[in-house]
Structure formats: structure tokens, C-alpha cells
Short mmCIF file of C-alpha atoms and ligand atoms in Angstrom, two decimals:
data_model
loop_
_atom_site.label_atom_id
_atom_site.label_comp_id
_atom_site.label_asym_id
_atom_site.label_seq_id
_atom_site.Cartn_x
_atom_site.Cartn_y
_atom_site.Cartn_z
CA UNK V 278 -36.77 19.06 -26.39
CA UNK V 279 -33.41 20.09 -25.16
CA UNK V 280 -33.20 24.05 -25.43
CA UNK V 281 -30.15 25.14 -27.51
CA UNK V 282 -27.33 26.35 -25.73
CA UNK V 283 -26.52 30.20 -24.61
CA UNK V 284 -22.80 29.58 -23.40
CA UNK V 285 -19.92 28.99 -25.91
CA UNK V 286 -16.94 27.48 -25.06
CA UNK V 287 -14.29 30.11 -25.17
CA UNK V 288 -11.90 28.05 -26.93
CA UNK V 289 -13.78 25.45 -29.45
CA UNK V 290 -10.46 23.44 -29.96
CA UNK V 291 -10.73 19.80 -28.98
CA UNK V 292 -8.38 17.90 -31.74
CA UNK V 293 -6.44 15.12 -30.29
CA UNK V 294 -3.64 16.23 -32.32
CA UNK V 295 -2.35 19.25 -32.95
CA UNK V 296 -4.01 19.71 -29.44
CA UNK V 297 -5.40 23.60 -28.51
CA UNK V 298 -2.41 26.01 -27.77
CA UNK V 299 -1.71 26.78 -24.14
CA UNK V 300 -4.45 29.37 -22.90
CA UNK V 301 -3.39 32.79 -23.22
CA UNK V 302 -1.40 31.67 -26.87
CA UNK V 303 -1.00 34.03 -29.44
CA UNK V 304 1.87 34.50 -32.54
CA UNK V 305 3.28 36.56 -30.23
CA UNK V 306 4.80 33.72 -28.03
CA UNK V 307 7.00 33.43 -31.16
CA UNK V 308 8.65 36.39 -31.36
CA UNK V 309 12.31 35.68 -30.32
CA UNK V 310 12.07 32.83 -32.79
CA UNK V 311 15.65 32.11 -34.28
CA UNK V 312 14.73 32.48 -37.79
CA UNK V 313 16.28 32.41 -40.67
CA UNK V 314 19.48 31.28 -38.66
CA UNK V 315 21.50 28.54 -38.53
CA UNK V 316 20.18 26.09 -36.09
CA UNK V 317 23.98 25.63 -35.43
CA UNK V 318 24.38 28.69 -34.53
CA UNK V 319 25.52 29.89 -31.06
CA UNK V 320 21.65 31.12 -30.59
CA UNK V 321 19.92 28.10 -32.64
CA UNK V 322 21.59 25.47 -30.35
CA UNK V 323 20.92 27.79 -27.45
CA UNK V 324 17.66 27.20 -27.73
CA UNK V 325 17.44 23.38 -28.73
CA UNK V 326 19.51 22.84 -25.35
CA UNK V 327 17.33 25.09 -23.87
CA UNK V 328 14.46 22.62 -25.23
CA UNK V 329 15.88 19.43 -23.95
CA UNK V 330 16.68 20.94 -20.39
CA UNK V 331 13.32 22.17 -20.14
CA UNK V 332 12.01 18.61 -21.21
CA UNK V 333 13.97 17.06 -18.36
CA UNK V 334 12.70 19.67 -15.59
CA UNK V 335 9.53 19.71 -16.63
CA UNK V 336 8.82 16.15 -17.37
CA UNK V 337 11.22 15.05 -14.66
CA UNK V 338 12.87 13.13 -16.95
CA UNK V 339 16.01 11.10 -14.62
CA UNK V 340 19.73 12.80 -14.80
CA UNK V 341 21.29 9.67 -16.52
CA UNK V 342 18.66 9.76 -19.30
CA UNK V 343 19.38 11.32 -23.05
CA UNK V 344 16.83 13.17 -24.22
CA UNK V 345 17.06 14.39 -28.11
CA UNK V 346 15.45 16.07 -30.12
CA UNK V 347 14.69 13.97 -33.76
CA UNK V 348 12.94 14.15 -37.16
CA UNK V 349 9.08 12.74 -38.48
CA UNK V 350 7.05 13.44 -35.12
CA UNK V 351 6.78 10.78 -32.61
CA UNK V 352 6.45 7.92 -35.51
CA UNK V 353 10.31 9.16 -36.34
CA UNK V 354 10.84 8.53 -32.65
CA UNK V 355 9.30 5.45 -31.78
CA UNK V 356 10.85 4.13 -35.51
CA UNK V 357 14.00 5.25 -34.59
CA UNK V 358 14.28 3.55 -31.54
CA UNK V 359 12.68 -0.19 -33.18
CA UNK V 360 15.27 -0.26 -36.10
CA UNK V 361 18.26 0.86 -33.66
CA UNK V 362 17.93 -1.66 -30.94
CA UNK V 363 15.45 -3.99 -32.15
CA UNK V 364 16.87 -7.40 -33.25
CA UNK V 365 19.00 -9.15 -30.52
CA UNK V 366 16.50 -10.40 -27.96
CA UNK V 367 12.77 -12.03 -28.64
CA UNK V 368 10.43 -8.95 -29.38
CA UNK V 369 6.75 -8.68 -28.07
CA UNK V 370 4.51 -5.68 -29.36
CA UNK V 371 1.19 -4.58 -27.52
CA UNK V 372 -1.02 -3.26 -29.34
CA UNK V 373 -5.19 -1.91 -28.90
CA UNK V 374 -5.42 0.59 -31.53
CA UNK V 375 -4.79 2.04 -34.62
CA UNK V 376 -1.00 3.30 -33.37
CA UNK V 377 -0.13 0.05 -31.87
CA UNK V 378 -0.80 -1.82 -34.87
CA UNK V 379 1.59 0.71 -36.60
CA UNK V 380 4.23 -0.62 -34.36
CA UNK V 381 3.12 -4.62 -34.66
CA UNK V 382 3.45 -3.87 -39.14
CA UNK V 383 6.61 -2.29 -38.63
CA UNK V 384 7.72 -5.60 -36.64
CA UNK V 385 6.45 -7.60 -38.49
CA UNK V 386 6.36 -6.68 -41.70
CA UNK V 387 8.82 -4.29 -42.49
CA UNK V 388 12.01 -5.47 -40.21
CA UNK V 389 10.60 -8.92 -40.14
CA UNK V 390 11.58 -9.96 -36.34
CA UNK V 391 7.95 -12.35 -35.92
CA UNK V 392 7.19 -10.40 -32.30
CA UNK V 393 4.90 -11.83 -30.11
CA UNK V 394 1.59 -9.68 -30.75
CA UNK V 395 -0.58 -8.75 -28.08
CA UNK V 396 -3.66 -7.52 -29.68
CA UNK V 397 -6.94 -6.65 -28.59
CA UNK V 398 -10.09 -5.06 -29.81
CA UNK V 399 -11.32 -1.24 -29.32
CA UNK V 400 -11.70 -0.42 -25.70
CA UNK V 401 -9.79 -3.45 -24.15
CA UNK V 402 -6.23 -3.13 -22.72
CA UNK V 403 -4.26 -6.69 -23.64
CA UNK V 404 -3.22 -8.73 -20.63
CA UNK V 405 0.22 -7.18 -19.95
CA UNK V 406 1.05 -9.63 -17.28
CA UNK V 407 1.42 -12.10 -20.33
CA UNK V 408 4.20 -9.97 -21.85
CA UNK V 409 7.57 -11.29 -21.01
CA UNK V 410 9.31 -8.10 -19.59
CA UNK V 411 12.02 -10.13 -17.78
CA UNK V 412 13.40 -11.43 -21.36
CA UNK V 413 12.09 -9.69 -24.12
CA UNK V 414 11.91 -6.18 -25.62
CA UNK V 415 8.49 -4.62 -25.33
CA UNK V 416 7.26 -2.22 -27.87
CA UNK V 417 3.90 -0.25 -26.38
CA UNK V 418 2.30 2.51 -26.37
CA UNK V 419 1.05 4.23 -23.02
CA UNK V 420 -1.91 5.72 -24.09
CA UNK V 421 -3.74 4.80 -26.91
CA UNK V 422 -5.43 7.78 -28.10
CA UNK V 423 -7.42 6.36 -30.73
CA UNK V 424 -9.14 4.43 -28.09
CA UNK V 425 -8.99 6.20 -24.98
CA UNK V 426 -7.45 3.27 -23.36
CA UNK V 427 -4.17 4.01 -21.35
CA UNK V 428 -1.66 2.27 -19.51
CA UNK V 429 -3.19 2.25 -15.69
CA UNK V 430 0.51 1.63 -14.22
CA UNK V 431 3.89 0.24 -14.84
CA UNK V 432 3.82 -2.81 -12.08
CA UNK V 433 3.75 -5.72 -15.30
CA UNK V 434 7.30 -4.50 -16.14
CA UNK V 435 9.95 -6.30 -14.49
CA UNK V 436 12.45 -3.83 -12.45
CA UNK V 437 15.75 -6.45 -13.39
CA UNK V 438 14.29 -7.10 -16.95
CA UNK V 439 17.08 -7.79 -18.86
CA UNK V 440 15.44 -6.62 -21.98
CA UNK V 441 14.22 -3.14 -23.08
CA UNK V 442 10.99 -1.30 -23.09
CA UNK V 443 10.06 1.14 -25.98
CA UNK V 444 7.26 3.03 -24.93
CA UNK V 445 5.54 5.70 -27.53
CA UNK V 446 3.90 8.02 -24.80
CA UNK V 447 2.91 10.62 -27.27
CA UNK V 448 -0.35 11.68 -25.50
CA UNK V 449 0.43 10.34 -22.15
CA UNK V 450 3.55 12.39 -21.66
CA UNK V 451 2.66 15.20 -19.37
CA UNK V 452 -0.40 14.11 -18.58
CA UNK V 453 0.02 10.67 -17.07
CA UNK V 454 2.85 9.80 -14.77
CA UNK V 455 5.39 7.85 -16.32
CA UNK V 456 7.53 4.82 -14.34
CA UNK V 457 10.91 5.94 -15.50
CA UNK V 458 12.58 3.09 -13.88
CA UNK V 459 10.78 1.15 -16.00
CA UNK V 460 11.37 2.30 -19.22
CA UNK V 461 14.05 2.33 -21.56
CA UNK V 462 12.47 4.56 -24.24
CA UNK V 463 9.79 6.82 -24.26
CA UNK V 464 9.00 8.79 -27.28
CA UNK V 465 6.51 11.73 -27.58
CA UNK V 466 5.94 14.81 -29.83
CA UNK V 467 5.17 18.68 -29.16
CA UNK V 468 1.85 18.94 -30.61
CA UNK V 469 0.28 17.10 -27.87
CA UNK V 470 -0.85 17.56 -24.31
CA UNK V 471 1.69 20.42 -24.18
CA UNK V 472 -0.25 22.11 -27.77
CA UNK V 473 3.04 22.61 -29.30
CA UNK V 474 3.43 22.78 -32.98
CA UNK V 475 3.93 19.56 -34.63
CA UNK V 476 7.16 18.50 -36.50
CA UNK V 477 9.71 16.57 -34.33
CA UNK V 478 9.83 13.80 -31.98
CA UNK V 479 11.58 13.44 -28.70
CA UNK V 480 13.95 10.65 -28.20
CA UNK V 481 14.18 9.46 -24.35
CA UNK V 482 16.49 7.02 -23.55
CA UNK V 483 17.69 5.12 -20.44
CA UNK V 484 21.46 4.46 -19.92
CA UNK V 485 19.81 0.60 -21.01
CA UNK V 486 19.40 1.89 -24.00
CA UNK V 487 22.48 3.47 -24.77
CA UNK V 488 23.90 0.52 -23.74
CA UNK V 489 22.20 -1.15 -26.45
CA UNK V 490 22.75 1.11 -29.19
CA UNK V 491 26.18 0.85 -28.34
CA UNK V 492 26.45 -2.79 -28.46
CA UNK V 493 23.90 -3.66 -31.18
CA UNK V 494 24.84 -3.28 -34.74
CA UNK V 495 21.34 -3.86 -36.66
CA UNK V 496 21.19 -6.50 -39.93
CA UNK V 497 19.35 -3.77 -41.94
CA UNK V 498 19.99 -0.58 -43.38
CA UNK V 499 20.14 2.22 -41.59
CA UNK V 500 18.65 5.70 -43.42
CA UNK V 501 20.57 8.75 -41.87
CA UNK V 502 17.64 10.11 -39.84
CA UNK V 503 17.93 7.19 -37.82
CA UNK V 504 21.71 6.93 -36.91
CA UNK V 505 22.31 7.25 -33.34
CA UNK V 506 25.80 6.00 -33.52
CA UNK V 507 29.47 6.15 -34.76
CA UNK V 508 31.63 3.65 -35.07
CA UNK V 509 29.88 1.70 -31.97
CA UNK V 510 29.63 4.92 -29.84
CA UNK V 511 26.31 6.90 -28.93
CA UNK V 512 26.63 10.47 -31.01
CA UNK V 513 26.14 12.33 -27.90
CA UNK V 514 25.68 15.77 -29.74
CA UNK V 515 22.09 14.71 -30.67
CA UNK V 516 21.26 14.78 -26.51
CA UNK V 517 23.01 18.17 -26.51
CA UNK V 518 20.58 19.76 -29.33
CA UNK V 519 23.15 19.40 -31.86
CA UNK V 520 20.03 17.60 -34.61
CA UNK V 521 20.54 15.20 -36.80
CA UNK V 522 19.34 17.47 -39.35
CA UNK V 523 17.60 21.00 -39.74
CA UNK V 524 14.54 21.35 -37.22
CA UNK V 525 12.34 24.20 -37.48
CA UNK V 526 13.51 26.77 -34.91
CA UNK V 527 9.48 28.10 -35.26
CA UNK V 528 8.46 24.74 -33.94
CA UNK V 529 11.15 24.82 -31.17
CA UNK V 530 10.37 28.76 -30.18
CA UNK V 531 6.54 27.23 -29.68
CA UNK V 532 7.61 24.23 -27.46
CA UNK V 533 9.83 26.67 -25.24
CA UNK V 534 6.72 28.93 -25.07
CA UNK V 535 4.75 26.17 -24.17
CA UNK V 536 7.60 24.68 -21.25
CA UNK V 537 7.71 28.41 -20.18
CA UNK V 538 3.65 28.09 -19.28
CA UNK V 539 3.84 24.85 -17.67
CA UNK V 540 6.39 25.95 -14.90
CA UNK V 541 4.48 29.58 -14.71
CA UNK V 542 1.69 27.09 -13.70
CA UNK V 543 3.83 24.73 -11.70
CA UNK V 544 5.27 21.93 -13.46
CA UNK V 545 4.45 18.67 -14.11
CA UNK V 546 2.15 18.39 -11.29
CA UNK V 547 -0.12 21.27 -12.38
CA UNK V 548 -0.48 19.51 -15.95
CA UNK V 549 -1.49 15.99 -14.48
CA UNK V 550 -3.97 18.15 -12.85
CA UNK V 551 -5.30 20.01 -15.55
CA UNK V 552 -5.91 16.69 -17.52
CA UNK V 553 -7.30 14.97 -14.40
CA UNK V 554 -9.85 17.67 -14.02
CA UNK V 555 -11.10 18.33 -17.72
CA UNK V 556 -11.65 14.40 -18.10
CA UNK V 557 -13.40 14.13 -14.90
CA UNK V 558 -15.72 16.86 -16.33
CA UNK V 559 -16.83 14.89 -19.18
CA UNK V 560 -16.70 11.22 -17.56
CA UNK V 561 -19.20 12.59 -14.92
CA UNK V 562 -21.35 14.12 -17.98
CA UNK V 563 -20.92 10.27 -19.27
CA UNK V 564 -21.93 8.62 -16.12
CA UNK V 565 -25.18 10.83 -15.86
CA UNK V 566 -25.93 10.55 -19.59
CA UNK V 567 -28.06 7.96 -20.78
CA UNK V 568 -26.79 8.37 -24.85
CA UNK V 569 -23.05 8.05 -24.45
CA UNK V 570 -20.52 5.70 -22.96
CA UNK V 571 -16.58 5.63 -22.94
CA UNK V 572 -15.09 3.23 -25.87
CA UNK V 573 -12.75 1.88 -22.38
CA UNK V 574 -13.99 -0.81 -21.04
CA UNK V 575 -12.26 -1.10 -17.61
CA UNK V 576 -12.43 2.47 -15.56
CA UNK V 577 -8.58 1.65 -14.11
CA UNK V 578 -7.62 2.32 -18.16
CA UNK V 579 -9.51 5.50 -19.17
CA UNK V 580 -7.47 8.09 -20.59
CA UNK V 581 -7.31 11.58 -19.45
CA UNK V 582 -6.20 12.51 -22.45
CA UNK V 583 -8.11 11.34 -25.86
CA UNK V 584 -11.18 10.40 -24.04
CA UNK V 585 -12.76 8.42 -26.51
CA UNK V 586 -17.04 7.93 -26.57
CA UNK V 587 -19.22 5.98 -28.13
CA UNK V 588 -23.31 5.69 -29.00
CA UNK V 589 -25.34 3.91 -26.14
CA UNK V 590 -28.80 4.65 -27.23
CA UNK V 591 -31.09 1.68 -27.72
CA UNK V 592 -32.68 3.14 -30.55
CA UNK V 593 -29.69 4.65 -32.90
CA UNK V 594 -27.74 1.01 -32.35
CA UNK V 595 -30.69 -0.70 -33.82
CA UNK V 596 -30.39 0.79 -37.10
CA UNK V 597 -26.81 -1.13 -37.22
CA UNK V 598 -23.28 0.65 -38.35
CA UNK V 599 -23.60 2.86 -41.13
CA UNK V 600 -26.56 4.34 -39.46
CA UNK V 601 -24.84 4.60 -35.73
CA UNK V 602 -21.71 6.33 -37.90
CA UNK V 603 -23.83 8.74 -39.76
CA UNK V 604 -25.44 9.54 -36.42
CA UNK V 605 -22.37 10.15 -34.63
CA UNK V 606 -20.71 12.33 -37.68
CA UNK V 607 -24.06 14.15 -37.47
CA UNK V 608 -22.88 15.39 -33.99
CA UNK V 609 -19.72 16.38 -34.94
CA UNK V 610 -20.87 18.08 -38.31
CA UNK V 611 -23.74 20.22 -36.45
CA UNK V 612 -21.13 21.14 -33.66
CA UNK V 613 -18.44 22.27 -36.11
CA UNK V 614 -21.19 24.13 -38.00
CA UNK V 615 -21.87 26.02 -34.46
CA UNK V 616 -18.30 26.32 -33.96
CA UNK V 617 -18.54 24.73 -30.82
CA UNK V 618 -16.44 21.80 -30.96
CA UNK V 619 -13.93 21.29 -33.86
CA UNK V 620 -12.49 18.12 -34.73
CA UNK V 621 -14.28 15.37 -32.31
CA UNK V 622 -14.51 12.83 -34.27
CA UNK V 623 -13.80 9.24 -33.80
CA UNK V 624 -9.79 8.11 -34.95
CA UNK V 625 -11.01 7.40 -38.79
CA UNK V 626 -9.81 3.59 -37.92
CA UNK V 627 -11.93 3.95 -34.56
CA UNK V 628 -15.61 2.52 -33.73
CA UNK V 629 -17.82 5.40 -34.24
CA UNK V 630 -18.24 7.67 -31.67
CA UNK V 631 -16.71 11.31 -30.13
CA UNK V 632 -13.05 11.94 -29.45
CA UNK V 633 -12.45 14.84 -27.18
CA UNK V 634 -9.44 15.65 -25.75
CA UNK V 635 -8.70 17.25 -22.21
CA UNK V 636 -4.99 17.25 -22.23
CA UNK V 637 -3.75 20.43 -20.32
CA UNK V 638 -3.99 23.14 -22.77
CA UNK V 639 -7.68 22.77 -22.80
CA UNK V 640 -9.96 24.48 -19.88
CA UNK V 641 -12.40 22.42 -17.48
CA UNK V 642 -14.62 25.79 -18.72
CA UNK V 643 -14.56 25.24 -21.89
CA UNK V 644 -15.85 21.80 -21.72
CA UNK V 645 -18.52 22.05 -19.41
CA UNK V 646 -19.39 24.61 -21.85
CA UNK V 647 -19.31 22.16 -24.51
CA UNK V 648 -21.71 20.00 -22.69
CA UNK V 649 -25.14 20.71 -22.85
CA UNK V 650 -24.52 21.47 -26.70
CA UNK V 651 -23.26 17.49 -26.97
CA UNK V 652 -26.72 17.21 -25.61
CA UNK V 653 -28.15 19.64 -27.84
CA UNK V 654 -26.69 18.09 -30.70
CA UNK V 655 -27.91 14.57 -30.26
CA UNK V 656 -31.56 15.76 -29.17
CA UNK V 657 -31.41 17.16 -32.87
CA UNK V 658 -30.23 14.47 -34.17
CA UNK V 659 -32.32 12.29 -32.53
CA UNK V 660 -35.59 14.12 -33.73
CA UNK V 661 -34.05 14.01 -37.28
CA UNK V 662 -33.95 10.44 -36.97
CA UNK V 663 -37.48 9.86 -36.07
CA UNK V 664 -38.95 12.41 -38.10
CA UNK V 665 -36.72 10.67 -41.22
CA UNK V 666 -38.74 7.16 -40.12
C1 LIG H 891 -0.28 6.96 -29.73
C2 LIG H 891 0.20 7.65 -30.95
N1 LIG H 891 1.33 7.22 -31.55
C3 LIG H 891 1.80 7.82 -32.66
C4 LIG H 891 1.15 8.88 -33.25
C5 LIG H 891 1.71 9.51 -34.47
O1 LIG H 891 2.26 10.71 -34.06
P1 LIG H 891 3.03 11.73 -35.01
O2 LIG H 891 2.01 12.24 -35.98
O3 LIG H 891 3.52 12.75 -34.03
O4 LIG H 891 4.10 10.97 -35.68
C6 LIG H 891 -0.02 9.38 -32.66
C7 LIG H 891 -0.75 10.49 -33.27
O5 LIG H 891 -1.82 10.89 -32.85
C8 LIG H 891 -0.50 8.74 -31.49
O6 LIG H 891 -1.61 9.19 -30.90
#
């Protein structure tokens, strides 16, 4: 029998979205929030520039790129971008899990373009040397995190693609590096590796991409969140902080707060590291660990990010789905009852299995203290299984 655990992780937060807060958080970090002023006030866009300056230093985001600040989380973001720019060239959409497949029904079935689909199952990256980069506009995301399946590199783009690439990077950004030479727009939110709160997207686009806003005048309507443009020319106040419409200067004092931390602790650099580190913690656990297995299938493609698990024991697979499901949400239920681990649960659309993220804000501590109560927890479950038969 495995012995219950003595040591607690300090921090039990593991969501893959809203992600734990930077360590050392409290409401504190808040306190020279703007609020209740205008967020076009001298201070309020103050601090939005301050947000997007930040975002370029930090994320080392290229000079000539726009970065702005926009409405509806990362889905606003990548949205925006698809029914700006999409329409004028052959569209091909990867996709190899549940946020992907947002992207291919917004193609497909809401503007109605017929893209190219690239799909593939749980666990299994799509061939992305079959995507026509040269020509086409690519819609992707970089990291999956309902599968734990990321982007290993950016070598299948084509550097003199005449085409764009839209690239939703919500949990790769800051974690992963990011080609910037080879993408056009790369969309993420603050509640991420970075353990922001959640509310608006960032909107970063390549002078490619300006270029095509600029020249592009899309057959369908246009809702106000998503303007970019005026009479044929990029509004270059939203890349300044001036919004398109109120943000939440609570959510913006957060994602300063949470910039601040990652150059105390040395940039972008110092994040990739964190992430590195906490997933290497549990892929070892993995590797030594008879019961689990990543969802990934190819080791070049796990995240560091959502790293996404599933069953491997001989015995709980034989009793089929429902049974392998209720297993798994057994782990996660008895964990959460311990208030050990909160919220590791598979993506609801996801094979069954653990989700537990190791984006920056969370300690390599913290989950090696999680670890022998994972194997705590499906000991238990395990002897509740064969007592039940
Ligand atoms: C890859 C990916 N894309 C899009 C989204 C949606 O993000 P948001 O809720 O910020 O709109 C998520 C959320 O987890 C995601 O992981």
C-alpha cells in the first residue's frame, strides 16, 4: 500500500486557466490600481502603455510589431484577427484539440471560407510540412493545451511566405519560444503562464499584417470590437493603449504586477526556465511510473505548459471508458478533497486523464510535492476498484 503523504504542496493551484498567481501574490499587488477612473485618463492610459511596453520587453516582442490590448480573452484575439484579414488568399487551419477546432468552425462555418483542415486526433501533432505556408494563410495554435501537444519549432513556415500566419499562443506565450519572423499574429491572454487575471486578449501583429488590414476590406460585417481600421488605415491608438472599449484597469494593475515579477526574476529567459523545470519534474515522475503516460505522442511535441496525462494501467483500461473516466475523476475528486491539487482534470472535450499545468507561476516544489499524493491517490483508487469487484 502506498503510505499517504506528509508534505503538502504549498500552493495547491494547478488550473490550466486562470493559472496560479505569481509566487509571493497577494491583493496587495493591486493597490495602485486605477480605479474607478477613466481608462482615458492621463493615469489609465499610463498604465495600458505601460502594459504593452512591458509585453514587448518582456516577451521580446520585435520593434516593428503592434501589440494591443483587445476585448473577449484570447478567443476575441485570435477572432479578431480571422474576420479582419481572413478572406483574400486560400486558408488552411491546423487543428489537434478542442481550441483548434474552435478555429476550423469559425472557418468554416461561421465566415464560410472552406479552409483546408488539418486535423488530427488527441495526442498527435498534424503533419505541418503539408500546410502550404508559401501561399496560404495559416490559422494554428502553438500549444494545444487541451492536449499537451505543442508546436516543437517554426522550421514548416516558409520565411518569404507570401501569406499570413495567425498563431493563438495563449499558453505557449512565455513559456515556449516563439519564431517571430515567422509569424504574423500571435494572440495570447493574461490569465495564463504569466497567472494574470483573465479578461482581455493581446493582439500581436507583424508589419504583414498591418499590411493586410490595410489592404483587405472583409465581405462580412464587422461588429465594433473587431475594427482595426478607418477608412483603409490601421487605428494606431489601439497599439498605443488607447482600447477599443473599457478594459478593466483591475485586470491591467494584475498583468503589470505580474510583468514587474518576471523581470525581478529575469525576463523571458527565467520563465522558459521555470516551465522547463516544473514539466521535467512530472515527465520524469511519468517515465518512472508504471500507471500514467503523457496524452503526446511524439516527445519533440510535449508541452511544458498543460501537460496533459492519461491512464496506462492494464487493469483500469480493461473495464473500457466510462470506467477509465470515473477512475481518473476519482483522482482528481480525492485530491481536491485533500486540497492538494485543484482543478486537474482532463479538458471536458479531452480523453480522460490529468491536466496539470507547470507554466511559470507554479513551483518545481510544489509539484514534486504533489507527487507521491498522485500516487497516493491512484493506490486508493486502485484498491477501491478491486475491493468494488
Ligand atoms: C489554446 C487555447 N486557445 C484559446 C483558449 C480560449 O482562451 P480565452 O478563454 O482566453 O478566450 C484557450 C483557453 O484555455 C486555449 O487554451
Amino acid at each position: 500500500m502506498t503510505s499517504r503523504p506528509t508534505q503538502r504542496p504549498r500552493v495547491p493551484h494547478f488550473s490550466s486557466g486562470p493559472c496560479a498567481k505569481r509566487p509571493g501574490w497577494t491583493p496587495a499587488a493591486l493597490a495602485d490600481a486605477a480605479l474607478g477612473r477613466s481608462h482615458r485618463s492621463p493615469l489609465g492610459k499610463a498604465k495600458l502603455a505601460r502594459a504593452i511596453d512591458l509585453t514587448r520587453s518582456v516577451l521580446q516582442v520585435p520593434a516593428d510589431y503592434r501589440i494591443g490590448i483587445v476585448p473577449a480573452s484570447d478567443t476575441g484575439a485570435v477572432e479578431m484577427a480571422m474576420w479582419t484579414m481572413l478572406g483574400p488568399k486560400p486558408v488552411e487551419v491546423a487543428a489537434w484539440e478542442a481550441f483548434g477546432k474552435e478555429w476550423v468552425t469559425d472557418a468554416l462555418k461561421q465566415l464560410k471560407i472552406a479552409p483546408r483542415i488539418h486535423q488530427t486526433p488527441y495526442g498527435v501533432l498534424p503533419d505541418l510540412a503539408a500546410i502550404d505556408t508559401q501561399h496560404n494563410d495559416v490559422v494554428f495554435t502553438w500549444n494545444g493545451t487541451a492536449a499537451g501537444v505543442k508546436v516543437p519549432d517554426g522550421d514548416w513556415i516558409a520565411a518569404d511566405r507570401e501569406g499570413l500566419t495567425i498563431c493563438d499562443a495563449t499558453s505557449a506565450a512565455f513559456a515556449q519560444a516563439l519564431p517571430w519572423d515567422k509569424l504574423d499574429v500571435v494572440t495570447f491572454s493574461w490569465q495564463k503562464v504569466m497567472g494574470g487575471e483573465a479578461a482581455h486578449g493581446m493582439l500581436i501583429l507583424s508589419p504583414r499584417a498591418v499590411a493586410r488590414l490595410e489592404s483587405h476590406t472583409p465581405s462580412w460585417p464587422l461588429p465594433k470590437v473587431f475594427r482595426l481600421t478607418k477608412d483603409g488605415k490601421l487605428i494606431e491608438g489601439i497599439f498605443k493603449g488607447d482600447t477599443i472599449n473599457t478594459p478593466s484597469m483591475l485586470a491591467v494593475e494584475d498583468y503589470l504586477d505580474t510583468l514587474a515579477w518576471a523581470e525581478r526574476i529575469g525576463g523571458l529567459p527565467a520563465l522558459h526556465a521555470r516551465a522547463d523545470a516544473n514539466a521535467k519534474a512530472i515527465y520524469d515522475w511519468v517515465a518512472r511510473t508504471p500507471w500514467i503516460a503523457p496524452l503526446a505522442v511524439d516527445p519533440a511535441t510535449y508541452s511544458n505548459t498543460g501537460v496533459c496525462l492519461v491512464l496506462a494501467d492494464s487493469d483500469v483500461l480493461a473495464r473500457g471508458d466510462a470506467a477509465v473516466s470515473a477512475f481518473a475523476a476519482g483522482i482528481v475528486e480525492r485530491l481536491d478533497r485533500e486540497g492538494v491539487a485543484l482543478d486537474i482534470g482532463a479538458y471536458r472535450d479531452a480523453p480522460a486523464g490529468l491536466r496539470i499545468w507547470c507554466g511559470a507561476t507554479v513551483e518545481t516544489a510544489d509539484l514534486e510535492a504533489l507527487i507521491p499524493w498522485l500516487d497516493w491517490a491512484f493506490a486508493e483508487e486502485k484498491a477501491a476498484l478491486t475491493r468494488a469487484a
